[in-house]
PDB file of C-alpha atoms and ligand atoms in Angstrom:
ATOM      1  CA  MET A   1    -100.414  41.861 117.703  1.00 78.00           C
ATOM      2  CA  ASN A   2     -99.307  44.653 115.180  1.00 82.00           C
ATOM      3  CA  ALA A   3     -97.355  44.017 112.129  1.00 81.00           C
ATOM      4  CA  LEU A   4     -93.992  44.301 113.736  1.00 75.00           C
ATOM      5  CA  GLU A   5     -94.889  42.106 116.549  1.00 78.00           C
ATOM      6  CA  LYS A   6     -96.181  39.493 114.117  1.00 80.00           C
ATOM      7  CA  ALA A   7     -92.849  39.739 112.210  1.00 74.00           C
ATOM      8  CA  ASP A   8     -91.045  39.399 115.380  1.00 72.00           C
ATOM      9  CA  ALA A   9     -92.821  36.427 116.357  1.00 73.00           C
ATOM     10  CA  ALA A  10     -92.444  34.702 113.045  1.00 70.00           C
ATOM     11  CA  GLU A  11     -88.707  35.471 113.165  1.00 69.00           C
ATOM     12  CA  ARG A  12     -88.405  34.094 116.740  1.00 68.00           C
ATOM     13  CA  ALA A  13     -89.979  30.928 115.652  1.00 65.00           C
ATOM     14  CA  MET A  14     -87.575  30.571 112.785  1.00 66.00           C
ATOM     15  CA  MET A  15     -84.532  31.505 115.022  1.00 66.00           C
ATOM     16  CA  GLU A  16     -85.739  28.776 117.467  1.00 65.00           C
ATOM     17  CA  GLU A  17     -85.407  26.261 114.801  1.00 69.00           C
ATOM     18  CA  LEU A  18     -81.798  27.017 114.216  1.00 79.00           C
ATOM     19  CA  ASP A  19     -79.285  25.218 116.429  1.00 84.00           C
ATOM     20  CA  ARG A  20     -77.551  28.563 116.956  1.00 89.00           C
ATOM     21  CA  VAL A  21     -78.599  31.717 118.568  1.00 88.00           C
ATOM     22  CA  VAL A  22     -78.522  34.499 115.833  1.00 89.00           C
ATOM     23  CA  VAL A  23     -78.614  38.115 117.217  1.00 87.00           C
ATOM     24  CA  LYS A  24     -78.901  40.961 114.591  1.00 89.00           C
ATOM     25  CA  SER A  25     -76.571  43.946 114.803  1.00 92.00           C
ATOM     26  CA  VAL A  26     -78.267  47.176 115.912  1.00 92.00           C
ATOM     27  CA  ILE A  27     -77.798  48.764 112.582  1.00 93.00           C
ATOM     28  CA  TYR A  28     -80.235  46.250 110.891  1.00 92.00           C
ATOM     29  CA  THR A  29     -83.124  47.157 112.882  1.00 91.00           C
ATOM     30  CA  SER A  30     -82.402  50.939 114.123  1.00 94.00           C
ATOM     31  CA  GLY A  31     -85.446  52.813 113.543  1.00 96.00           C
ATOM     32  CA  GLU A  32     -87.634  49.739 113.206  1.00 93.00           C
ATOM     33  CA  ARG A  33     -87.088  49.676 116.980  1.00 93.00           C
ATOM     34  CA  ASP A  34     -85.504  52.046 119.381  1.00 95.00           C
ATOM     35  CA  PRO A  35     -81.565  51.285 119.365  1.00 95.00           C
ATOM     36  CA  ARG A  36     -81.434  52.123 122.874  1.00 95.00           C
ATOM     37  CA  GLU A  37     -83.629  49.189 123.871  1.00 92.00           C
ATOM     38  CA  PRO A  38     -81.905  45.873 124.514  1.00 87.00           C
ATOM     39  CA  ILE A  39     -81.768  43.693 121.302  1.00 80.00           C
ATOM     40  CA  PRO A  40     -84.639  40.946 121.371  1.00 74.00           C
ATOM     41  CA  ARG A  41     -83.095  37.600 121.358  1.00 74.00           C
ATOM     42  CA  PRO A  42     -84.609  34.123 121.289  1.00 73.00           C
ATOM     43  CA  PRO A  43     -84.845  32.038 124.329  1.00 75.00           C
ATOM     44  CA  ASP A  44     -81.372  30.595 125.251  1.00 70.00           C
ATOM     45  CA  LEU A  45     -82.490  26.860 125.282  1.00 78.00           C
ATOM     46  CA  GLY A  46     -78.889  26.101 126.085  1.00 86.00           C
ATOM     47  CA  LYS A  47     -77.879  26.800 122.517  1.00 89.00           C
ATOM     48  CA  ARG A  48     -74.564  28.371 121.534  1.00 91.00           C
ATOM     49  CA  TYR A  49     -74.279  31.571 119.680  1.00 92.00           C
ATOM     50  CA  LEU A  50     -73.586  31.766 115.860  1.00 93.00           C
ATOM     51  CA  MET A  51     -69.899  32.478 115.365  1.00 95.00           C
ATOM     52  CA  GLY A  52     -69.608  31.880 111.656  1.00 95.00           C
ATOM     53  CA  HIS A  53     -71.528  30.862 108.604  1.00 96.00           C
ATOM     54  CA  ASP A  54     -75.327  31.608 108.861  1.00 95.00           C
ATOM     55  CA  PRO A  55     -77.040  28.235 108.053  1.00 93.00           C
ATOM     56  CA  ARG A  56     -79.879  30.333 106.091  1.00 94.00           C
ATOM     57  CA  LEU A  57     -77.404  31.668 103.668  1.00 97.00           C
ATOM     58  CA  PRO A  58     -75.696  29.941 100.718  1.00 98.00           C
ATOM     59  CA  ARG A  59     -72.238  28.917 101.906  1.00 97.00           C
ATOM     60  CA  MET A  60     -69.213  30.979 100.505  1.00 98.00           C
ATOM     61  CA  PRO A  61     -66.165  29.066  99.314  1.00 98.00           C
ATOM     62  CA  ASP A  62     -63.205  29.316 101.813  1.00 98.00           C
ATOM     63  CA  LYS A  63     -61.418  31.890  99.577  1.00 98.00           C
ATOM     64  CA  PRO A  64     -64.174  33.913  98.323  1.00 98.00           C
ATOM     65  CA  THR A  65     -63.623  35.854  95.008  1.00 98.00           C
ATOM     66  CA  LEU A  66     -65.398  39.080  94.007  1.00 98.00           C
ATOM     67  CA  PHE A  67     -67.731  37.101  91.759  1.00 98.00           C
ATOM     68  CA  ASP A  68     -68.573  34.781  94.730  1.00 98.00           C
ATOM     69  CA  PHE A  69     -69.866  37.886  96.360  1.00 98.00           C
ATOM     70  CA  PHE A  70     -71.788  38.996  93.370  1.00 98.00           C
ATOM     71  CA  LYS A  71     -73.399  35.632  93.005  1.00 98.00           C
ATOM     72  CA  LEU A  72     -73.842  34.653  96.726  1.00 98.00           C
ATOM     73  CA  ARG A  73     -74.322  37.783  98.933  1.00 98.00           C
ATOM     74  CA  PHE A  74     -75.397  40.778  96.697  1.00 98.00           C
ATOM     75  CA  GLY A  75     -78.792  41.583  95.785  1.00 96.00           C
ATOM     76  CA  PRO A  76     -79.676  41.987  92.013  1.00 94.00           C
ATOM     77  CA  THR A  77     -76.600  43.216  90.193  1.00 95.00           C
ATOM     78  CA  GLN A  78     -78.191  43.785  86.639  1.00 93.00           C
ATOM     79  CA  HIS A  79     -77.734  47.537  87.244  1.00 93.00           C
ATOM     80  CA  LEU A  80     -74.120  47.129  87.852  1.00 96.00           C
ATOM     81  CA  MET A  81     -73.578  44.866  84.817  1.00 95.00           C
ATOM     82  CA  GLN A  82     -75.551  46.943  82.487  1.00 94.00           C
ATOM     83  CA  SER A  83     -73.689  50.069  83.659  1.00 95.00           C
ATOM     84  CA  ALA A  84     -70.542  48.406  82.888  1.00 96.00           C
ATOM     85  CA  ARG A  85     -71.782  47.100  79.526  1.00 95.00           C
ATOM     86  CA  LEU A  86     -72.778  50.724  78.635  1.00 94.00           C
ATOM     87  CA  ALA A  87     -69.332  51.985  79.628  1.00 96.00           C
ATOM     88  CA  GLN A  88     -67.746  49.362  77.497  1.00 95.00           C
ATOM     89  CA  LYS A  89     -70.058  50.441  74.547  1.00 94.00           C
ATOM     90  CA  ASN A  90     -69.220  54.139  75.217  1.00 95.00           C
ATOM     91  CA  GLY A  91     -65.622  53.250  74.689  1.00 96.00           C
ATOM     92  CA  VAL A  92     -64.212  54.165  78.182  1.00 97.00           C
ATOM     93  CA  ASN A  93     -61.142  52.595  79.488  1.00 97.00           C
ATOM     94  CA  GLU A  94     -61.182  49.405  81.234  1.00 98.00           C
ATOM     95  CA  LYS A  95     -60.543  50.827  84.708  1.00 98.00           C
ATOM     96  CA  ILE A  96     -63.749  52.825  84.391  1.00 98.00           C
ATOM     97  CA  VAL A  97     -65.558  49.822  83.263  1.00 98.00           C
ATOM     98  CA  LEU A  98     -64.449  48.068  86.381  1.00 98.00           C
ATOM     99  CA  ALA A  99     -65.568  51.160  88.379  1.00 98.00           C
ATOM    100  CA  CYS A 100     -69.056  51.066  86.783  1.00 98.00           C
ATOM    101  CA  LEU A 101     -69.217  47.191  87.595  1.00 98.00           C
ATOM    102  CA  LEU A 102     -68.477  47.906  91.175  1.00 98.00           C
ATOM    103  CA  HIS A 103     -69.966  51.334  91.850  1.00 98.00           C
ATOM    104  CA  ASP A 104     -72.944  50.496  93.991  1.00 98.00           C
ATOM    105  CA  ILE A 105     -71.837  47.144  95.561  1.00 98.00           C
ATOM    106  CA  ALA A 106     -72.272  48.561  99.147  1.00 98.00           C
ATOM    107  CA  ALA A 107     -76.010  49.255  98.185  1.00 98.00           C
ATOM    108  CA  ALA A 108     -76.298  45.748  96.782  1.00 97.00           C
ATOM    109  CA  GLY A 109     -74.711  43.896  99.692  1.00 98.00           C
ATOM    110  CA  PHE A 110     -73.754  46.007 102.652  1.00 98.00           C
ATOM    111  CA  ILE A 111     -75.078  49.489 103.728  1.00 97.00           C
ATOM    112  CA  ARG A 112     -77.180  51.726 101.422  1.00 97.00           C
ATOM    113  CA  GLY A 113     -76.650  55.189 102.971  1.00 97.00           C
ATOM    114  CA  ASP A 114     -73.305  56.711 101.721  1.00 98.00           C
ATOM    115  CA  HIS A 115     -72.882  53.783  99.430  1.00 98.00           C
ATOM    116  CA  GLY A 116     -70.272  55.508  97.413  1.00 98.00           C
ATOM    117  CA  TYR A 117     -68.030  55.887 100.393  1.00 98.00           C
ATOM    118  CA  TRP A 118     -68.695  52.322 101.670  1.00 98.00           C
ATOM    119  CA  THR A 119     -68.003  50.798  98.216  1.00 98.00           C
ATOM    120  CA  ALA A 120     -64.860  52.920  97.732  1.00 98.00           C
ATOM    121  CA  GLN A 121     -63.613  51.655 101.147  1.00 98.00           C
ATOM    122  CA  LEU A 122     -64.360  48.075 100.449  1.00 98.00           C
ATOM    123  CA  VAL A 123     -62.509  47.966  97.130  1.00 99.00           C
ATOM    124  CA  GLU A 124     -59.638  50.421  97.770  1.00 98.00           C
ATOM    125  CA  PRO A 125     -56.891  47.793  98.752  1.00 98.00           C
ATOM    126  CA  TYR A 126     -57.669  45.889  95.446  1.00 98.00           C
ATOM    127  CA  VAL A 127     -58.007  48.590  92.779  1.00 98.00           C
ATOM    128  CA  ASP A 128     -56.088  51.588  91.265  1.00 98.00           C
ATOM    129  CA  GLU A 129     -56.591  54.596  93.342  1.00 98.00           C
ATOM    130  CA  GLU A 130     -58.349  56.438  90.407  1.00 98.00           C
ATOM    131  CA  VAL A 131     -61.038  53.663  90.491  1.00 98.00           C
ATOM    132  CA  SER A 132     -61.839  54.104  94.181  1.00 98.00           C
ATOM    133  CA  PHE A 133     -61.834  57.872  93.767  1.00 98.00           C
ATOM    134  CA  ALA A 134     -64.383  57.488  90.918  1.00 98.00           C
ATOM    135  CA  ILE A 135     -66.600  55.206  93.025  1.00 98.00           C
ATOM    136  CA  ARG A 136     -66.324  57.485  96.223  1.00 98.00           C
ATOM    137  CA  TYR A 137     -67.284  60.706  94.430  1.00 98.00           C
ATOM    138  CA  HIS A 138     -69.792  59.250  91.939  1.00 98.00           C
ATOM    139  CA  GLN A 139     -72.214  59.584  94.821  1.00 97.00           C
ATOM    140  CA  ALA A 140     -71.829  63.397  95.280  1.00 98.00           C
ATOM    141  CA  LEU A 141     -71.530  63.985  91.540  1.00 98.00           C
ATOM    142  CA  ARG A 142     -74.884  62.190  90.822  1.00 98.00           C
ATOM    143  CA  PHE A 143     -76.730  65.190  92.417  1.00 98.00           C
ATOM    144  CA  PHE A 144     -75.114  67.860  90.330  1.00 98.00           C
ATOM    145  CA  ALA A 145     -75.525  68.289  86.469  1.00 97.00           C
ATOM    146  CA  ASP A 146     -72.770  68.699  84.091  1.00 98.00           C
ATOM    147  CA  GLU A 147     -74.134  69.910  80.912  1.00 95.00           C
ATOM    148  CA  SER A 148     -70.882  70.067  79.198  1.00 97.00           C
ATOM    149  CA  VAL A 149     -70.825  66.164  79.228  1.00 96.00           C
ATOM    150  CA  GLY A 150     -74.490  65.733  78.810  1.00 94.00           C
ATOM    151  CA  TYR A 151     -75.193  64.709  82.382  1.00 96.00           C
ATOM    152  CA  ALA A 152     -78.453  66.120  83.756  1.00 96.00           C
ATOM    153  CA  TYR A 153     -79.936  65.796  87.238  1.00 96.00           C
ATOM    154  CA  PRO A 154     -81.656  62.385  87.278  1.00 94.00           C
ATOM    155  CA  ALA A 155     -85.603  62.735  86.851  1.00 93.00           C
ATOM    156  CA  SER A 156     -85.709  59.661  89.066  1.00 92.00           C
ATOM    157  CA  TYR A 157     -84.308  61.802  92.009  1.00 95.00           C
ATOM    158  CA  ILE A 158     -87.027  64.205  91.541  1.00 96.00           C
ATOM    159  CA  ARG A 159     -89.484  61.325  91.866  1.00 96.00           C
ATOM    160  CA  LEU A 160     -87.635  59.535  94.769  1.00 96.00           C
ATOM    161  CA  PHE A 161     -86.678  62.648  96.971  1.00 97.00           C
ATOM    162  CA  GLY A 162     -88.900  65.342  95.752  1.00 98.00           C
ATOM    163  CA  PRO A 163     -88.397  68.451  93.569  1.00 97.00           C
ATOM    164  CA  ASP A 164     -87.090  70.597  96.637  1.00 97.00           C
ATOM    165  CA  TYR A 165     -84.557  68.106  97.842  1.00 98.00           C
ATOM    166  CA  LYS A 166     -81.191  69.432  98.629  1.00 98.00           C
ATOM    167  CA  PRO A 167     -78.087  67.263  99.092  1.00 98.00           C
ATOM    168  CA  ASP A 168     -76.497  67.303 102.517  1.00 98.00           C
ATOM    169  CA  ALA A 169     -73.678  69.933 103.037  1.00 98.00           C
ATOM    170  CA  TYR A 170     -70.975  67.232 103.150  1.00 98.00           C
ATOM    171  CA  ILE A 171     -72.182  65.860  99.674  1.00 98.00           C
ATOM    172  CA  GLU A 172     -71.994  69.438  98.266  1.00 98.00           C
ATOM    173  CA  ARG A 173     -68.546  69.827  99.845  1.00 98.00           C
ATOM    174  CA  ASP A 174     -67.311  66.557  98.287  1.00 98.00           C
ATOM    175  CA  TYR A 175     -68.797  67.495  94.955  1.00 98.00           C
ATOM    176  CA  ARG A 176     -66.707  70.667  94.973  1.00 98.00           C
ATOM    177  CA  TYR A 177     -63.756  68.784  95.876  1.00 98.00           C
ATOM    178  CA  ALA A 178     -64.247  66.255  93.144  1.00 98.00           C
ATOM    179  CA  ARG A 179     -64.982  68.874  90.605  1.00 98.00           C
ATOM    180  CA  ASP A 180     -61.446  70.455  90.837  1.00 98.00           C
ATOM    181  CA  HIS A 181     -59.779  67.043  91.085  1.00 98.00           C
ATOM    182  CA  GLN A 182     -57.616  65.539  88.200  1.00 98.00           C
ATOM    183  CA  TRP A 183     -59.771  62.509  88.301  1.00 98.00           C
ATOM    184  CA  TYR A 184     -63.163  64.343  88.045  1.00 98.00           C
ATOM    185  CA  MET A 185     -64.064  62.887  84.807  1.00 98.00           C
ATOM    186  CA  SER A 186     -63.480  59.396  85.864  1.00 98.00           C
ATOM    187  CA  ALA A 187     -65.990  59.888  88.697  1.00 98.00           C
ATOM    188  CA  ARG A 188     -68.473  61.847  86.207  1.00 98.00           C
ATOM    189  CA  LEU A 189     -68.204  58.780  83.836  1.00 98.00           C
ATOM    190  CA  ILE A 190     -69.807  56.554  86.279  1.00 98.00           C
ATOM    191  CA  CYS A 191     -72.580  58.905  86.604  1.00 97.00           C
ATOM    192  CA  ILE A 192     -73.006  59.118  82.862  1.00 96.00           C
ATOM    193  CA  ASN A 193     -73.000  55.356  82.581  1.00 96.00           C
ATOM    194  CA  ASP A 194     -75.265  54.840  85.827  1.00 93.00           C
ATOM    195  CA  LEU A 195     -78.423  53.338  84.152  1.00 79.00           C
ATOM    196  CA  TYR A 196     -81.621  53.826  86.012  1.00 65.00           C
ATOM    197  CA  SER A 197     -84.076  52.252  83.506  1.00 59.00           C
ATOM    198  CA  PHE A 198     -83.045  48.707  82.971  1.00 66.00           C
ATOM    199  CA  ASP A 199     -84.096  46.852  79.778  1.00 70.00           C
ATOM    200  CA  PRO A 200     -85.600  43.763  81.203  1.00 76.00           C
ATOM    201  CA  ASN A 201     -84.962  41.978  77.984  1.00 80.00           C
ATOM    202  CA  VAL A 202     -81.157  42.653  78.219  1.00 82.00           C
ATOM    203  CA  ARG A 203     -79.376  40.061  80.488  1.00 88.00           C
ATOM    204  CA  VAL A 204     -75.732  40.819  81.061  1.00 93.00           C
ATOM    205  CA  GLU A 205     -73.639  37.904  82.572  1.00 95.00           C
ATOM    206  CA  LEU A 206     -71.034  38.552  85.069  1.00 97.00           C
ATOM    207  CA  GLU A 207     -68.512  36.373  83.013  1.00 97.00           C
ATOM    208  CA  GLU A 208     -68.381  39.229  80.403  1.00 97.00           C
ATOM    209  CA  PHE A 209     -66.195  41.039  82.836  1.00 98.00           C
ATOM    210  CA  THR A 210     -63.948  38.179  83.799  1.00 98.00           C
ATOM    211  CA  ASP A 211     -60.969  39.680  81.936  1.00 98.00           C
ATOM    212  CA  VAL A 212     -61.557  43.401  83.133  1.00 98.00           C
ATOM    213  CA  VAL A 213     -61.718  42.050  86.730  1.00 98.00           C
ATOM    214  CA  GLY A 214     -58.770  39.886  86.163  1.00 98.00           C
ATOM    215  CA  ARG A 215     -56.620  42.779  84.852  1.00 98.00           C
ATOM    216  CA  HIS A 216     -57.662  45.523  87.193  1.00 98.00           C
ATOM    217  CA  PHE A 217     -59.007  43.860  90.465  1.00 98.00           C
ATOM    218  CA  ARG A 218     -56.205  42.591  92.673  1.00 98.00           C
ATOM    219  CA  GLN A 219     -57.947  39.542  94.064  1.00 98.00           C
ATOM    220  CA  PRO A 220     -56.170  38.554  97.314  1.00 98.00           C
ATOM    221  CA  GLU A 221     -54.860  35.040  97.269  1.00 98.00           C
ATOM    222  CA  ASP A 222     -56.376  34.190 100.647  1.00 98.00           C
ATOM    223  CA  GLY A 223     -59.848  35.336  99.445  1.00 98.00           C
ATOM    224  CA  LEU A 224     -61.810  38.534 100.169  1.00 98.00           C
ATOM    225  CA  GLY A 225     -62.226  38.777 103.814  1.00 98.00           C
ATOM    226  CA  PHE A 226     -59.100  36.454 104.651  1.00 98.00           C
ATOM    227  CA  ASP A 227     -56.351  38.668 103.579  1.00 98.00           C
ATOM    228  CA  VAL A 228     -54.701  41.394 105.937  1.00 98.00           C
ATOM    229  CA  SER A 229     -56.142  44.461 103.945  1.00 98.00           C
ATOM    230  CA  PRO A 230     -57.819  47.243 105.709  1.00 98.00           C
ATOM    231  CA  SER A 231     -61.252  46.349 104.448  1.00 98.00           C
ATOM    232  CA  ALA A 232     -61.041  42.533 104.933  1.00 98.00           C
ATOM    233  CA  HIS A 233     -63.360  42.736 108.039  1.00 98.00           C
ATOM    234  CA  MET A 234     -65.956  44.346 105.811  1.00 98.00           C
ATOM    235  CA  TRP A 235     -66.002  41.440 103.392  1.00 98.00           C
ATOM    236  CA  ARG A 236     -66.130  39.113 106.282  1.00 98.00           C
ATOM    237  CA  ALA A 237     -69.139  41.130 107.609  1.00 98.00           C
ATOM    238  CA  MET A 238     -71.008  40.388 104.224  1.00 98.00           C
ATOM    239  CA  ASN A 239     -69.811  36.743 104.323  1.00 98.00           C
ATOM    240  CA  TRP A 240     -70.971  36.216 107.883  1.00 98.00           C
ATOM    241  CA  PRO A 241     -73.559  38.998 108.576  1.00 97.00           C
ATOM    242  CA  THR A 242     -74.811  37.460 111.797  1.00 95.00           C
ATOM    243  CA  LYS A 243     -71.619  36.517 113.602  1.00 96.00           C
ATOM    244  CA  TYR A 244     -72.157  37.237 117.169  1.00 95.00           C
ATOM    245  CA  LEU A 245     -68.524  38.776 117.955  1.00 96.00           C
TER     246      LEU A 245
HETATM  247 FE1  FE2 B   1     -74.538  54.957  93.097  1.00 81.60          FE
HETATM  248 FE1  FE2 B   2     -75.718  53.145  90.105  1.00 81.60          FE
END
């Protein structure tokens, strides 16, 4: 058995222990396996298919808040909290502090590629337009220096992507669009406060931002995922990532 087959076998064994059949979305495994092939599924054994909460995950409250997603569904979020704290220390306005706190949540809990666009879409119904604009365009602006505000091309990108890396044409196009926009500096401020090296001795608590979130994030009464907003289904997908249909 090769490594992938072993991993599959271990996963199948675990799935067989669950009382429901769990089938992963194609996007989770595309590349690891050929997306055109049928998705492997455990033997039926007369079980029903998972249509809600995945028992392997911590259960979310019925009306989940932003902080519930931070605590129960996102990967490590110190980067986001440290960025928000830095923004606060640099004296930016509260809306931008919120933008810094949220700027990478798609990478933390949803889909990495194009994370600025996904994150903006997730939060758009609940924040001021300027906040979602800043989040959407921070992704493109990250790749382009602006010496006038002391923002250099990140050294870590040279390490991660190589010295010859050129952003895709759509990223460059969106950078140009943002550069001429009235909210350019809002998006740029996310880049300026986007910390790459974390101080492991600094621990920022989410509760530090309770007031900022309370004032600038319009939490839906029915909970994220259960309101009628255009991104509700995306929050539900994070809450129930293995729901069959
Ligand atoms: Fe980012
Ligand atoms: Fe970031």
